[in-house]
PDB file of C-alpha atoms in Angstrom:
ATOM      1  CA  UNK B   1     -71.345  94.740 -36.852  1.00  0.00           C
ATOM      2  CA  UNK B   2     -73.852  91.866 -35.120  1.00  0.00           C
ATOM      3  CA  UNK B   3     -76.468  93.289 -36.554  1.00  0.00           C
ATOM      4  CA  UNK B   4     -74.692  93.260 -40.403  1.00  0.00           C
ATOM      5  CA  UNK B   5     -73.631  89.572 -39.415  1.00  0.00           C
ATOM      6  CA  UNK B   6     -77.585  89.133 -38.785  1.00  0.00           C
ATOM      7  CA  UNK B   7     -79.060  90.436 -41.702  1.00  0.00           C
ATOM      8  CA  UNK B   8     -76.451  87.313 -43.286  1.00  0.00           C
ATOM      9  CA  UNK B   9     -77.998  84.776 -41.258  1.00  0.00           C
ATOM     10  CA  UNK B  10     -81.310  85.564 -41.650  1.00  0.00           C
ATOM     11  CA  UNK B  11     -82.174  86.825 -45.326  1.00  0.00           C
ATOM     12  CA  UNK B  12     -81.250  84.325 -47.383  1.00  0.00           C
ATOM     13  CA  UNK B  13     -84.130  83.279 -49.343  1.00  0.00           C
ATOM     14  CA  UNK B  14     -84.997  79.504 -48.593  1.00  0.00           C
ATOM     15  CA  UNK B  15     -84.953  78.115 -51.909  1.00  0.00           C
ATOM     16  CA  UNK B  16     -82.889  78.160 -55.451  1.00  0.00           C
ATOM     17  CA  UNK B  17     -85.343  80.743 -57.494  1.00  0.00           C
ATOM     18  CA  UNK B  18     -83.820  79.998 -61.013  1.00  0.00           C
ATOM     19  CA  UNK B  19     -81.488  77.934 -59.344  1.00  0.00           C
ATOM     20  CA  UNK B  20     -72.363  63.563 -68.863  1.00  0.00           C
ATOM     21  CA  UNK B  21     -74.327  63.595 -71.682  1.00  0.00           C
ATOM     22  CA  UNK B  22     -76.208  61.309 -73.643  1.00  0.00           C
ATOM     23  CA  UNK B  23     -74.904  58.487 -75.873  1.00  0.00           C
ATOM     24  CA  UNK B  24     -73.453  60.065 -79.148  1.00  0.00           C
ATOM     25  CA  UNK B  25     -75.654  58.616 -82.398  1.00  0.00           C
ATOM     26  CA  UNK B  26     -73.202  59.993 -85.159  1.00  0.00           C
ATOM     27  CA  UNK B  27     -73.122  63.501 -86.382  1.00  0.00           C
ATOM     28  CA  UNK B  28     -76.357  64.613 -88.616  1.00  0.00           C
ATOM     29  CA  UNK B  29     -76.175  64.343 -92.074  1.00  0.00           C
ATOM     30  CA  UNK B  30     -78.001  64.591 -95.340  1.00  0.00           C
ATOM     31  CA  UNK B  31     -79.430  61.194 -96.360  1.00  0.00           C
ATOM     32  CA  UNK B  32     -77.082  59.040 -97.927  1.00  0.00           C
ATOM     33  CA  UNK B  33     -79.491  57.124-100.010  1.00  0.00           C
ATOM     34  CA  UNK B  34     -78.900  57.431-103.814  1.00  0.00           C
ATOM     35  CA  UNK B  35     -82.074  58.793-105.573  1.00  0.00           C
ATOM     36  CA  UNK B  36     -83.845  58.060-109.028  1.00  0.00           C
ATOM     37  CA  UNK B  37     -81.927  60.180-110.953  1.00  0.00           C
ATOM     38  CA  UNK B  38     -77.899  60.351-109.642  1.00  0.00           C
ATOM     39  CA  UNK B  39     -76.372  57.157-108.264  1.00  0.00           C
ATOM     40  CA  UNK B  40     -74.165  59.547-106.279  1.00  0.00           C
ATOM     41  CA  UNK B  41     -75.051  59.615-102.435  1.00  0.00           C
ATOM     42  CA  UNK B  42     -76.357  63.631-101.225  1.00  0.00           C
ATOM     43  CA  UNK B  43     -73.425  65.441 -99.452  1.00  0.00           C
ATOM     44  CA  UNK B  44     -72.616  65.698 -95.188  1.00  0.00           C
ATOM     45  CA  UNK B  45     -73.930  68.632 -93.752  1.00  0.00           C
ATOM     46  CA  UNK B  46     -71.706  71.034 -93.554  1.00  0.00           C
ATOM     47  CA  UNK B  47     -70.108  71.711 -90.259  1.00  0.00           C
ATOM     48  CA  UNK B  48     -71.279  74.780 -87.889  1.00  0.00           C
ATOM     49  CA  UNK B  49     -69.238  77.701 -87.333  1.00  0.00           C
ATOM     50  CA  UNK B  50     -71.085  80.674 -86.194  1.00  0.00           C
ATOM     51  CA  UNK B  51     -72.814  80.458 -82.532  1.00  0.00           C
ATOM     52  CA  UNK B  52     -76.479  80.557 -84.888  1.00  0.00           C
ATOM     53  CA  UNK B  53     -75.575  77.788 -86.646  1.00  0.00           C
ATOM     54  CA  UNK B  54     -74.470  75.804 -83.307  1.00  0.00           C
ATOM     55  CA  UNK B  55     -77.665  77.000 -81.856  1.00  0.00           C
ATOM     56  CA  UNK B  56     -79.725  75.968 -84.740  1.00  0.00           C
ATOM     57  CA  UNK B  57     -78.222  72.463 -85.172  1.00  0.00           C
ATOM     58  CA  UNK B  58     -78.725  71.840 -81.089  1.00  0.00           C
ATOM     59  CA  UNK B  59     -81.908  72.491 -81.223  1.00  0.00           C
ATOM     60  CA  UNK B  60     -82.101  69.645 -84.091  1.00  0.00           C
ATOM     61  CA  UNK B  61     -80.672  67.506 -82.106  1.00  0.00           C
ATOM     62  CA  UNK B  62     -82.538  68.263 -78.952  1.00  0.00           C
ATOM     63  CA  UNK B  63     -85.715  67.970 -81.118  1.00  0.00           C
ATOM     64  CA  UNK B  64     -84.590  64.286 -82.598  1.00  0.00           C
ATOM     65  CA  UNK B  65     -85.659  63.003 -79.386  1.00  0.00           C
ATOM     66  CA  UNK B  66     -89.010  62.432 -77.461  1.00  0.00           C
ATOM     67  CA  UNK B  67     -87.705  63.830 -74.019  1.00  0.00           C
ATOM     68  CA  UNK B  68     -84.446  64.121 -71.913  1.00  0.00           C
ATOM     69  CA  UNK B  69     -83.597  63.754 -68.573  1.00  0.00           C
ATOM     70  CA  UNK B  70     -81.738  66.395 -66.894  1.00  0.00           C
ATOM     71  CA  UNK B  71     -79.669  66.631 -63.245  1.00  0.00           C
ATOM     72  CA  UNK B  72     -79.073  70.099 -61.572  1.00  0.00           C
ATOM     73  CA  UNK B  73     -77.155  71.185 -58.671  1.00  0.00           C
ATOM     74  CA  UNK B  74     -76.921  74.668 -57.747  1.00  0.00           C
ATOM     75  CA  UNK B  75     -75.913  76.747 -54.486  1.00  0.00           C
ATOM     76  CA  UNK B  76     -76.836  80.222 -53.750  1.00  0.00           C
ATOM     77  CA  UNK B  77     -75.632  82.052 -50.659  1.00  0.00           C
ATOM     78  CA  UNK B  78     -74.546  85.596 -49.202  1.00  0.00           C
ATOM     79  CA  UNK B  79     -71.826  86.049 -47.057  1.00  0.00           C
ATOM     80  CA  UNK B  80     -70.321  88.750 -45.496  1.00  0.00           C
ATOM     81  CA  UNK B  81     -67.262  89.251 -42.337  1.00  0.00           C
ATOM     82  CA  UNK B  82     -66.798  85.447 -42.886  1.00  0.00           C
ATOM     83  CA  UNK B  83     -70.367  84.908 -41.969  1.00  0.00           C
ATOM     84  CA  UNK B  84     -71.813  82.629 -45.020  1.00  0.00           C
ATOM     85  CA  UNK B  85     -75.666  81.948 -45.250  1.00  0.00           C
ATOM     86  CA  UNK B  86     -76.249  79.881 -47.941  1.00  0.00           C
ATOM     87  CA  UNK B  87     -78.265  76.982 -49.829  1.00  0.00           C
ATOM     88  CA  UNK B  88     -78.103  74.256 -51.983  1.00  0.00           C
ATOM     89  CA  UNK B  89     -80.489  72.662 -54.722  1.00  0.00           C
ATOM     90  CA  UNK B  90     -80.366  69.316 -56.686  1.00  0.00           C
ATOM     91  CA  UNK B  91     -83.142  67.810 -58.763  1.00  0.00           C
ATOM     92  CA  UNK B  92     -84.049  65.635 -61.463  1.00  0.00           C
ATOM     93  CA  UNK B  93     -85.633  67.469 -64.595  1.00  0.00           C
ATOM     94  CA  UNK B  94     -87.528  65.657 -67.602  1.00  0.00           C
ATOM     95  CA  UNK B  95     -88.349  67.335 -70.124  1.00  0.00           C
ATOM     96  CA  UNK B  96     -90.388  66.593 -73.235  1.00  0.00           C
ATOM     97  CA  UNK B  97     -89.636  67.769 -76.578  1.00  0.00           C
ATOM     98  CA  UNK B  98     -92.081  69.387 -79.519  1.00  0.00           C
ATOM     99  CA  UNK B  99     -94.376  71.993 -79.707  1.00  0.00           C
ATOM    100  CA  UNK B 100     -96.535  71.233 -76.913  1.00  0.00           C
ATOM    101  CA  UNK B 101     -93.429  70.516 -75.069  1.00  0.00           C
ATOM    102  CA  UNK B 102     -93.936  69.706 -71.048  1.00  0.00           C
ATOM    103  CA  UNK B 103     -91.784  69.584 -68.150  1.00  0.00           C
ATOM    104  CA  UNK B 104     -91.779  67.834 -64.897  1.00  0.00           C
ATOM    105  CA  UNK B 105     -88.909  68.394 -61.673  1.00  0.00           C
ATOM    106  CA  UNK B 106     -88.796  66.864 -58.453  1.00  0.00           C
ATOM    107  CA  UNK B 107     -85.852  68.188 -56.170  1.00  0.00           C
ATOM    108  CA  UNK B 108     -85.271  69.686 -53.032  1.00  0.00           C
ATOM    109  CA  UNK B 109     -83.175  72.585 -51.301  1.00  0.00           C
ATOM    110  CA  UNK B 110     -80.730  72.013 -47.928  1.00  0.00           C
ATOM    111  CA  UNK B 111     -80.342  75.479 -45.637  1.00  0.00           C
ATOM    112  CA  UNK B 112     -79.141  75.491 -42.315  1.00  0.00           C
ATOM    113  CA  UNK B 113     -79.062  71.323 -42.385  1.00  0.00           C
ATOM    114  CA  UNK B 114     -83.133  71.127 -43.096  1.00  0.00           C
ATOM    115  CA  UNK B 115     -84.108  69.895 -46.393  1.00  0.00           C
ATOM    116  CA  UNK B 116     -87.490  71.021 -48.142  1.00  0.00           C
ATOM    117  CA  UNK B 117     -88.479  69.442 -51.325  1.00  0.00           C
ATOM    118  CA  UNK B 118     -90.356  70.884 -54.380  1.00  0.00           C
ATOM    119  CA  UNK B 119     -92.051  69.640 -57.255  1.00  0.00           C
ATOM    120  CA  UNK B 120     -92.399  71.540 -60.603  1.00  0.00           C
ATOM    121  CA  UNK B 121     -94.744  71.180 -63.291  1.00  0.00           C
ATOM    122  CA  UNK B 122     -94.691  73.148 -66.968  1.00  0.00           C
ATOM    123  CA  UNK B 123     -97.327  72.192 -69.741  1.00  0.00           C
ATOM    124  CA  UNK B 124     -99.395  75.217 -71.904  1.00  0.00           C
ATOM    125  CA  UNK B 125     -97.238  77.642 -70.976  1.00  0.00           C
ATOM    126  CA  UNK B 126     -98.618  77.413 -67.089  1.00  0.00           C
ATOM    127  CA  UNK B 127     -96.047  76.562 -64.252  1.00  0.00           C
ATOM    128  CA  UNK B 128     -97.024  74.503 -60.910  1.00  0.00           C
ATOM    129  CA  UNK B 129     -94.744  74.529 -57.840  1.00  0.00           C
ATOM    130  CA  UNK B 130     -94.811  73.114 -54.573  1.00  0.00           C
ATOM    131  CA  UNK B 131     -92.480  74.057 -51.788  1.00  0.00           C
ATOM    132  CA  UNK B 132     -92.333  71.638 -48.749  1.00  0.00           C
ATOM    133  CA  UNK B 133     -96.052  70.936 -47.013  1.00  0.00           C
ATOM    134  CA  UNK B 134     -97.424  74.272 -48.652  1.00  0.00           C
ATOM    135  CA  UNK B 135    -100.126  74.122 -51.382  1.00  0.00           C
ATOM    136  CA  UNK B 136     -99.693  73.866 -55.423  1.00  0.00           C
ATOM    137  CA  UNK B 137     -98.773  78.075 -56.586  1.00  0.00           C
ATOM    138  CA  UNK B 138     -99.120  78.267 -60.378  1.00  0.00           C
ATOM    139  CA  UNK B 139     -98.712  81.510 -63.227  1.00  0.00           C
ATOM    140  CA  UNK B 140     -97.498  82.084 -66.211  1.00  0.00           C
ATOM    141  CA  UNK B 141     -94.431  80.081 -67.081  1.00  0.00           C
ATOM    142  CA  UNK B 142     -93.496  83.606 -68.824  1.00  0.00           C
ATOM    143  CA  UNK B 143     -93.565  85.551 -65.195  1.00  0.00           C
ATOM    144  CA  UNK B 144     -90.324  86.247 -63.308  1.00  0.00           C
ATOM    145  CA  UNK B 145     -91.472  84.870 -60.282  1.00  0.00           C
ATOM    146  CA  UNK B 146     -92.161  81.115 -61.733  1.00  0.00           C
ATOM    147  CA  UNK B 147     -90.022  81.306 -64.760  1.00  0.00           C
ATOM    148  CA  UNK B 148     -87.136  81.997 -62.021  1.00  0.00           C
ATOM    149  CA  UNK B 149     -87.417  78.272 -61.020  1.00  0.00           C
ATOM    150  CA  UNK B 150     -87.606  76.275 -64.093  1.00  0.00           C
ATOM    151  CA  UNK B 151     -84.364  74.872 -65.242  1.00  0.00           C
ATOM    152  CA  UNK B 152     -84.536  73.836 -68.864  1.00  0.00           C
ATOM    153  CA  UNK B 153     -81.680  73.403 -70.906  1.00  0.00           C
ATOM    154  CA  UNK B 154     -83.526  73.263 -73.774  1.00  0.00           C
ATOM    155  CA  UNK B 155     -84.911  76.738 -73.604  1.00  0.00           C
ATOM    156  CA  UNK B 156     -81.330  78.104 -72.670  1.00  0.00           C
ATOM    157  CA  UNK B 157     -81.372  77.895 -76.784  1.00  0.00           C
ATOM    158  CA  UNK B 158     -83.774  80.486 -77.259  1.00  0.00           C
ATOM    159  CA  UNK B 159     -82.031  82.369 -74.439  1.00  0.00           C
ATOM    160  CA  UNK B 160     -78.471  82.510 -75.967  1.00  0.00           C
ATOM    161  CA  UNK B 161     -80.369  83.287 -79.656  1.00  0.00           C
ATOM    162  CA  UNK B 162     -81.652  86.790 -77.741  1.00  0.00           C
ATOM    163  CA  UNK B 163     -78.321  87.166 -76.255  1.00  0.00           C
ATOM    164  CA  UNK B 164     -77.114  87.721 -79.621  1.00  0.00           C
ATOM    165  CA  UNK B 165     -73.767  89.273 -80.112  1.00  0.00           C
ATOM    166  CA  UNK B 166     -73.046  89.062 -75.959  1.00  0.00           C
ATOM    167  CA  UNK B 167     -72.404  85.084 -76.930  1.00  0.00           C
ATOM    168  CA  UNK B 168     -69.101  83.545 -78.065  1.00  0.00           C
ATOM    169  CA  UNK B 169     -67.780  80.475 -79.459  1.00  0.00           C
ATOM    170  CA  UNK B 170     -64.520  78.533 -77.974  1.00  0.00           C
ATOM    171  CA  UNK B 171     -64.245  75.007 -78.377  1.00  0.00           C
ATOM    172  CA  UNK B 172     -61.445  73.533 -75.366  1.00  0.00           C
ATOM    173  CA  UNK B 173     -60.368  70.010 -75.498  1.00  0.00           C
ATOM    174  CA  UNK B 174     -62.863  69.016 -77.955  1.00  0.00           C
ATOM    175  CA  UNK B 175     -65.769  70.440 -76.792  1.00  0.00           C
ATOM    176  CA  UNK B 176     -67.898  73.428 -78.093  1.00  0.00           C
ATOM    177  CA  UNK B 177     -68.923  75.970 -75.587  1.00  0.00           C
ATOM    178  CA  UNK B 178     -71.047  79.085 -75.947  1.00  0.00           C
ATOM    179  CA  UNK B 179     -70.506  81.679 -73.786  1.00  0.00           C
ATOM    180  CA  UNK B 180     -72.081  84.872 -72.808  1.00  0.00           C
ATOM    181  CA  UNK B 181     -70.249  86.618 -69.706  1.00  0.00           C
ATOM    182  CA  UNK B 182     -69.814  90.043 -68.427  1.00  0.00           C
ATOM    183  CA  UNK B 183     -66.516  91.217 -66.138  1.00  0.00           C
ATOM    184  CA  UNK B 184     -66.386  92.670 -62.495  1.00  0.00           C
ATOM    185  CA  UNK B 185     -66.697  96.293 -62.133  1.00  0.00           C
ATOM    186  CA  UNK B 186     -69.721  98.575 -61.335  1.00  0.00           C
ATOM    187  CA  UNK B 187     -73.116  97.102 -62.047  1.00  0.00           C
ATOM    188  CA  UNK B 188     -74.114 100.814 -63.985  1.00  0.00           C
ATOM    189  CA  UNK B 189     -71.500  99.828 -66.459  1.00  0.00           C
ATOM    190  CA  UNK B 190     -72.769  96.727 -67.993  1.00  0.00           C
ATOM    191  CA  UNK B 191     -76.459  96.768 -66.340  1.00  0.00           C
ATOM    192  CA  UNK B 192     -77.876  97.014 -70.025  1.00  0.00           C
ATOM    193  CA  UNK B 193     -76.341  93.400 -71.020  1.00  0.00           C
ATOM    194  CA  UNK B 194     -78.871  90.763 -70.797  1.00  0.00           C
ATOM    195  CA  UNK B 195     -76.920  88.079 -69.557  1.00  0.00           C
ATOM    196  CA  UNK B 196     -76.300  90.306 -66.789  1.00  0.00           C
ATOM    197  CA  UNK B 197     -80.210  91.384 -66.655  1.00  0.00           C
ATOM    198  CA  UNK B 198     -80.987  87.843 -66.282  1.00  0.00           C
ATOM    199  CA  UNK B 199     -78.448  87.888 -63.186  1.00  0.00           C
ATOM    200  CA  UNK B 200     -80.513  90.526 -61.391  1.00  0.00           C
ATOM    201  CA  UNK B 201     -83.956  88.694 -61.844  1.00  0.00           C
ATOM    202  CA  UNK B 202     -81.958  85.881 -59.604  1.00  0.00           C
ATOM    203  CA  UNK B 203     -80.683  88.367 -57.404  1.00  0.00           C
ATOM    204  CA  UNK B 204     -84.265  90.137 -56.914  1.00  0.00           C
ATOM    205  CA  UNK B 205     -86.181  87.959 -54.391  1.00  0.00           C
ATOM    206  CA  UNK B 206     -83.324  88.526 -52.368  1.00  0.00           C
ATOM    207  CA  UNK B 207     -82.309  92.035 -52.509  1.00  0.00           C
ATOM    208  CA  UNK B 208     -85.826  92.613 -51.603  1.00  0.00           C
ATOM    209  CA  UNK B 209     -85.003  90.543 -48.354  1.00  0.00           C
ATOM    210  CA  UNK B 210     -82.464  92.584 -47.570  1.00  0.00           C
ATOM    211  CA  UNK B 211     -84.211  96.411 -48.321  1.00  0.00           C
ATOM    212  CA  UNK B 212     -86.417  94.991 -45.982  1.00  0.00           C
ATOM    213  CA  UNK B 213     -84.374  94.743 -43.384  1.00  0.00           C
ATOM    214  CA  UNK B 214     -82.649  97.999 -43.462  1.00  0.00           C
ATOM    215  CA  UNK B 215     -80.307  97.077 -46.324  1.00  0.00           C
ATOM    216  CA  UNK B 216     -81.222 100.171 -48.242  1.00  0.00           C
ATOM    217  CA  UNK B 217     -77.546 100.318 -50.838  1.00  0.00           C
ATOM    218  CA  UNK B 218     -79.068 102.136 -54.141  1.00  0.00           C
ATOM    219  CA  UNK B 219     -78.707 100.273 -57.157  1.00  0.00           C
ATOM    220  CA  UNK B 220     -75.848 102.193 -58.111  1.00  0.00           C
ATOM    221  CA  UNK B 221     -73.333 101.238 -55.437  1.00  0.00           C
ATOM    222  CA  UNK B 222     -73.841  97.719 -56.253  1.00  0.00           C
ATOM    223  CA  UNK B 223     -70.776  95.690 -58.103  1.00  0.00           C
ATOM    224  CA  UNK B 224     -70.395  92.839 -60.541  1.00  0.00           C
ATOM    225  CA  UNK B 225     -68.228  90.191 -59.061  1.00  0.00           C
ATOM    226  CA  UNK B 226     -68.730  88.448 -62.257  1.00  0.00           C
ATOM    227  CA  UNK B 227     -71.774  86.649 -64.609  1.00  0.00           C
ATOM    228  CA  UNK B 228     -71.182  83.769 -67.056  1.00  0.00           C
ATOM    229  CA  UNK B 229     -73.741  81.225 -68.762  1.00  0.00           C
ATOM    230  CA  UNK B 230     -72.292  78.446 -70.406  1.00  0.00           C
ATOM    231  CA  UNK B 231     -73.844  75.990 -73.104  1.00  0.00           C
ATOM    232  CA  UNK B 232     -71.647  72.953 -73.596  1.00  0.00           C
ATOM    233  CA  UNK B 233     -72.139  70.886 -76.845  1.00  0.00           C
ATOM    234  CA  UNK B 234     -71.393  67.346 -77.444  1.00  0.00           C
ATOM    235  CA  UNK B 235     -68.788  68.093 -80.996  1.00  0.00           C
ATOM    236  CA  UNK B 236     -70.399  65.247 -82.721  1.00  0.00           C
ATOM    237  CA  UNK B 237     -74.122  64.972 -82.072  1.00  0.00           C
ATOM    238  CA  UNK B 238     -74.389  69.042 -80.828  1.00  0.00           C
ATOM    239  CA  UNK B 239     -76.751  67.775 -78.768  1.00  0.00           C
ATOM    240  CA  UNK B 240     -76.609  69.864 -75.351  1.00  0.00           C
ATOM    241  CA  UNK B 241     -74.659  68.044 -72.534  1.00  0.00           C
ATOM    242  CA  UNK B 242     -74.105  70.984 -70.058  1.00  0.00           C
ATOM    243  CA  UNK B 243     -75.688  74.582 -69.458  1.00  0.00           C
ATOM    244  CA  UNK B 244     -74.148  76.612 -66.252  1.00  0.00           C
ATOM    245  CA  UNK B 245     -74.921  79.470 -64.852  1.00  0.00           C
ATOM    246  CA  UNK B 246     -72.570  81.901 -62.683  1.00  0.00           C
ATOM    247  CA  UNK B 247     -73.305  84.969 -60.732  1.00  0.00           C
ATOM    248  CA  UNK B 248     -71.331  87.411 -58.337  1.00  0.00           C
ATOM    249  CA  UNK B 249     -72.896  91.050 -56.858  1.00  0.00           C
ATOM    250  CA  UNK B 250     -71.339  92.815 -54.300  1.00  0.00           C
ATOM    251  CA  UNK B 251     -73.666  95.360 -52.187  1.00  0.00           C
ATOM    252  CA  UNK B 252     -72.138  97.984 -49.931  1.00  0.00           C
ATOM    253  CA  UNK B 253     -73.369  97.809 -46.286  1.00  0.00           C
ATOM    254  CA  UNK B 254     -72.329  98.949 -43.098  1.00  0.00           C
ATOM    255  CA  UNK B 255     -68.900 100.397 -44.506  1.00  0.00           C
ATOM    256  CA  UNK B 256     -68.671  96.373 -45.999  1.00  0.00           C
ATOM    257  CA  UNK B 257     -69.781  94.642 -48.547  1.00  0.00           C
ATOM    258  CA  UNK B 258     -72.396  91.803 -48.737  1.00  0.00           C
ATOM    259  CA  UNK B 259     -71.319  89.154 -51.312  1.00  0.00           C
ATOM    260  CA  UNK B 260     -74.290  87.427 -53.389  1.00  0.00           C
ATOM    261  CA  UNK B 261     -73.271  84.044 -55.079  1.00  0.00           C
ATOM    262  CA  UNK B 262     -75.481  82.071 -57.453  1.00  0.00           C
ATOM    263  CA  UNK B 263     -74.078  78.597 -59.438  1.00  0.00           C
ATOM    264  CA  UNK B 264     -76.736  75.848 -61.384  1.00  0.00           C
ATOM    265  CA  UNK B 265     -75.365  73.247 -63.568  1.00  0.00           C
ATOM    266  CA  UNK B 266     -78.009  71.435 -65.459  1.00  0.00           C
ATOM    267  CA  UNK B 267     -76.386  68.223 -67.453  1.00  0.00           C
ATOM    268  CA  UNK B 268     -77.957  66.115 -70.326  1.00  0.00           C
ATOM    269  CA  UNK B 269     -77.794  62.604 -68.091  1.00  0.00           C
ATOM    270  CA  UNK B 270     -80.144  60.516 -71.041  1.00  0.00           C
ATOM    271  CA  UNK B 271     -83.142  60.404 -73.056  1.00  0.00           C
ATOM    272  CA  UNK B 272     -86.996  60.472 -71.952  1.00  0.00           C
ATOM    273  CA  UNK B 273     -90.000  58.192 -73.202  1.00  0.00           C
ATOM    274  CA  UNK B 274     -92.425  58.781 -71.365  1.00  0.00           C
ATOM    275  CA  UNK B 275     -95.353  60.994 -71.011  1.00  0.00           C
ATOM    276  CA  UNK B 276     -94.951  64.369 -68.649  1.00  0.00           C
ATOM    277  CA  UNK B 277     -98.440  65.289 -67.677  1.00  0.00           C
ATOM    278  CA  UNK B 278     -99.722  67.122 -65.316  1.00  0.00           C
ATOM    279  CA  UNK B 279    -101.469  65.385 -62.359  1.00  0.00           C
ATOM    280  CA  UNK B 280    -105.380  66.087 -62.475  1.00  0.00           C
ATOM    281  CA  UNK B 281    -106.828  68.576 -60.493  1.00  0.00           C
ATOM    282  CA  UNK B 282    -103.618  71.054 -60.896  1.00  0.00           C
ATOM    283  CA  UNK B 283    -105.036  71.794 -64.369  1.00  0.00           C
TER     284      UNK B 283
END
């Protein structure tokens, strides 16, 4: 038993790896000027109803901007016979919009009461990050290990477009949310979903803490407490004002089981202006 309690104290990876909106300017419509040849003004837009045509009209509205600013919290933590190990991670994201879009966060995760900051860059599909007093690490935007620590809402569109039919529409107290979730039970069961996929890259760095330390439960044996990513759309501009993610395993161990917890909220707090470029010599 000490020894399961230390493998809870120790492993938990140090930092978040993947761990209100804005003003409302009137719902997008067709352009009401009369032309040439009908005095008549061109018809509203007609109002979404499938999750592609939410998708599609949020990233309009996304687009109908120059940037966005963006705050995320998240926690991530293990805990098992009451012992908890765990960390949290807030930062301030800005984002530019457009093809060559760029991206710039400055945050910083708590564990154990010490805080280490971290600075993220994104521009030509290259990622920067700097952890604390170590030196700039950079790759692919596109690789697991970087693209597990950008948080951008805006790209969470293209993400629920390739979750395809996992993603559903509900709409609660005037709000449209997307949702793509999968149950508790056995991870075999719905391993093949990619919401839940996208749970196990977050879940990777440290499970692979944990196998090295003697924590050796197969794949198989492992449960889902429970996965969930939410979109949140303003009704009237469906311009993105909240994107969550959730995620729950449970790994057998020492006759127990270890509980992995994961939650990031990312909300639209305004727009963006300025230029996000990367600093010279990171290039």
């Amino acid at each position: 038993m000490r020894g399961a309690v230390a493998v809870v104290a120790v492993l938990l990876a140090a930092a978040l790896t993947g761990c209100a909106g804005a003003a409302d300017e009137g719902k997008p419509v067709a352009s009401a000027q009369p032309s040439a040849r009908s005095p008549q003004a061109a018809p509203a837009e007609a109002e979404p109803r499938t999750v592609a045509e939410f998708l599609a009209r949020a990233e309009e509205a996304m687009a109908g901007q120059k940037g966005w600013t963006f705050a995320v919290k998240g926690r991530e933590g293990l805990l098992l016979s009451g012992q908890n190990s765990s960390a949290t991670y807030s930062a301030t994201v800005r984002r530019s919009t457009g093809e060559a879009w760029a991206l710039h966060s400055t945050g910083a995760t708590v564990s154990k009461g010490v805080s280490k900051s971290e600075e993220i860059y994104v521009a030509d599909g290259t990622a920067y990050v700097k952890k604390g007093a170590a030196g700039w690490e950079h790759g692919p935007v596109t690789d697991p290990e970087f693209a597990d620590k950008v948080e951008d809402p805006i790209a969470a569109l293209d993400v629920f477009r390739d979750y395809g039919d996992e993603v559903t529409l509900a709409e609660p107290d005037g709000r449209v949310e997307l949702r793509a979730r999968a149950a508790s039970g056995p991870l075999t069961g719905v391993r093949d979903k990619a919401v839940v996929q996208k749970a196990l890259r977050e879940l990777a760095p440290t499970l692979r803490q944990l196998r090295a330390a003697g924590v050796t439960t197969p794949e198989s044996a492992i449960a889902v407490g429970g996965v969930e990513e939410t979109l949140v759309l303003d009704p009237s501009t469906y311009r993105v004002t909240a994107h969550t993610f959730k995620c729950t395993f449970l790994i057998p161990y020492d006759g127990q089981r270890i509980r992995y917890e994961q939650d990031v909220t990312e909300r639209t707090s305004g727009t963006y202006d300025e230029v996000v470029a990367v600093p010279e010599g990171l290039e």
